[in-house]
CSV table of C-alpha atoms in Angstrom, one decimal:
chain,number,residue,atom,x,y,z
A,1,UNK,CA,0.0,0.0,0.0
A,2,UNK,CA,1.3,3.5,-0.9
A,3,UNK,CA,0.7,6.1,1.8
A,4,UNK,CA,0.7,9.9,1.6
A,5,UNK,CA,0.6,12.1,4.7
A,6,UNK,CA,-0.4,15.7,4.7
A,7,UNK,CA,-1.4,18.5,7.0
A,8,UNK,CA,1.8,19.4,8.7
A,9,UNK,CA,2.9,23.0,9.3
A,10,UNK,CA,4.0,25.6,11.8
A,11,UNK,CA,1.8,26.4,14.8
A,12,UNK,CA,2.2,28.1,18.1
A,13,UNK,CA,2.2,26.2,21.3
A,14,UNK,CA,-1.4,25.5,22.4
A,15,UNK,CA,-2.6,25.4,18.8
A,16,UNK,CA,-4.0,22.5,16.7
A,17,UNK,CA,-3.2,20.7,13.5
A,18,UNK,CA,-4.9,17.9,11.7
A,19,UNK,CA,-2.8,15.4,9.8
A,20,UNK,CA,-4.3,13.1,7.2
A,21,UNK,CA,-3.1,9.9,5.6
A,22,UNK,CA,-4.4,8.6,2.3
A,23,UNK,CA,-3.4,5.9,-0.1
A,24,UNK,CA,-2.4,6.5,-3.7
A,25,UNK,CA,-2.7,2.9,-4.5
A,26,UNK,CA,-5.1,0.3,-3.2
A,27,UNK,CA,-7.1,0.9,-0.1
A,28,UNK,CA,-6.7,0.7,3.7
A,29,UNK,CA,-9.1,-2.1,4.3
A,30,UNK,CA,-8.0,-4.6,7.0
A,31,UNK,CA,-4.8,-2.6,7.7
A,32,UNK,CA,-3.8,-1.5,11.2
A,33,UNK,CA,-2.9,2.1,10.8
A,34,UNK,CA,-0.9,4.6,12.9
A,35,UNK,CA,1.3,7.6,13.3
A,36,UNK,CA,4.9,7.5,14.2
A,37,UNK,CA,7.1,10.6,14.7
A,38,UNK,CA,10.8,11.4,14.7
A,39,UNK,CA,12.4,14.5,16.0
A,40,UNK,CA,15.9,15.5,14.9
A,41,UNK,CA,18.5,13.4,16.7
A,42,UNK,CA,16.0,11.2,18.4
A,43,UNK,CA,14.6,7.7,17.8
A,44,UNK,CA,11.3,7.1,16.1
A,45,UNK,CA,8.4,7.3,18.5
A,46,UNK,CA,5.0,5.7,18.3
A,47,UNK,CA,2.3,8.3,18.6
A,48,UNK,CA,-1.1,6.6,17.9
A,49,UNK,CA,-2.6,3.5,16.4
A,50,UNK,CA,-6.0,2.3,15.2
A,51,UNK,CA,-7.3,-1.1,14.3
A,52,UNK,CA,-9.4,-2.2,11.5
A,53,UNK,CA,-12.3,-1.1,11.2
A,54,UNK,CA,-11.5,1.3,14.1
A,55,UNK,CA,-12.8,-0.2,17.3
A,56,UNK,CA,-9.5,-0.1,19.1
A,57,UNK,CA,-7.2,2.9,19.4
A,58,UNK,CA,-4.0,3.4,21.5
A,59,UNK,CA,-1.8,6.4,22.2
A,60,UNK,CA,1.6,7.2,23.5
A,61,UNK,CA,1.4,8.5,27.1
A,62,UNK,CA,2.9,11.8,25.9
A,63,UNK,CA,0.0,12.6,23.6
A,64,UNK,CA,-3.0,10.8,25.3
A,65,UNK,CA,-5.8,13.3,25.9
A,66,UNK,CA,-4.5,15.8,23.3
A,67,UNK,CA,-4.3,13.7,20.1
A,68,UNK,CA,-7.1,11.7,18.5
A,69,UNK,CA,-6.7,9.2,15.7
A,70,UNK,CA,-9.6,8.2,13.5
A,71,UNK,CA,-10.2,6.5,10.2
A,72,UNK,CA,-12.7,6.8,7.4
A,73,UNK,CA,-13.2,3.4,5.8
A,74,UNK,CA,-15.2,4.8,2.9
A,75,UNK,CA,-12.6,7.5,1.9
A,76,UNK,CA,-9.7,5.3,3.0
A,77,UNK,CA,-8.1,7.9,5.1
A,78,UNK,CA,-6.6,8.1,8.6
A,79,UNK,CA,-6.5,11.3,10.5
A,80,UNK,CA,-4.6,12.6,13.5
A,81,UNK,CA,-6.2,15.5,15.3
A,82,UNK,CA,-3.6,17.2,17.4
A,83,UNK,CA,-4.7,19.7,20.0
A,84,UNK,CA,-2.9,21.6,22.7
A,85,UNK,CA,0.4,21.2,20.8
A,86,UNK,CA,3.6,21.6,22.7
A,87,UNK,CA,7.1,22.4,21.4
A,88,UNK,CA,8.2,18.9,22.2
A,89,UNK,CA,5.6,17.6,19.6
A,90,UNK,CA,7.9,19.1,16.9
A,91,UNK,CA,8.9,16.2,14.6
A,92,UNK,CA,8.4,14.7,11.2
A,93,UNK,CA,5.2,12.6,11.4
A,94,UNK,CA,4.8,9.5,9.4
A,95,UNK,CA,1.7,7.5,8.5
A,96,UNK,CA,2.3,3.8,8.8
A,97,UNK,CA,0.4,0.6,8.2
A,98,UNK,CA,0.7,-3.0,8.9
A,99,UNK,CA,-1.5,-5.9,7.8
A,100,UNK,CA,-0.5,-8.4,10.5
A,101,UNK,CA,-0.2,-6.5,13.7
A,102,UNK,CA,-0.8,-3.1,15.3
A,103,UNK,CA,1.5,-0.3,14.1
A,104,UNK,CA,4.8,0.1,15.8
A,105,UNK,CA,8.0,1.8,14.9
A,106,UNK,CA,8.7,-1.3,12.8
A,107,UNK,CA,5.6,-1.1,10.7
A,108,UNK,CA,5.6,-2.7,7.3
A,109,UNK,CA,4.5,0.3,5.2
A,110,UNK,CA,5.3,4.0,5.5
A,111,UNK,CA,4.4,7.3,4.0
A,112,UNK,CA,6.8,10.1,3.2
A,113,UNK,CA,6.3,12.1,6.4
A,114,UNK,CA,5.0,15.6,7.1
A,115,UNK,CA,6.7,18.2,9.2
A,116,UNK,CA,5.1,19.6,12.3
A,117,UNK,CA,6.8,22.5,14.0
A,118,UNK,CA,5.4,23.9,17.3
A,119,UNK,CA,6.9,27.3,18.3
A,120,UNK,CA,7.0,28.3,22.0
């Protein structure tokens, strides 16, 4: 599956952004989906994941209560609503997918990444 992430940008602390992931080839049916981020000089970090068709979600402790992951199984998109953004949320955010297991930092399929920068 080919993934494309969009929606990143520059926002002030406390602001919001909405990331979206779509597929340019195939569809997202039966895939576990998720978002992974990587800040400069740091390891990749799991942010949020969602099962197929969307009953189960999980979040990193650092974003729980501020971020919400969702999926639209008709449009084949996965969104990440990010509220109350903090400077430490600054990173490149990657959409990821896996057919066999929940998304982790070792997911099978990756999008190209979208930059999120939060200014203090």
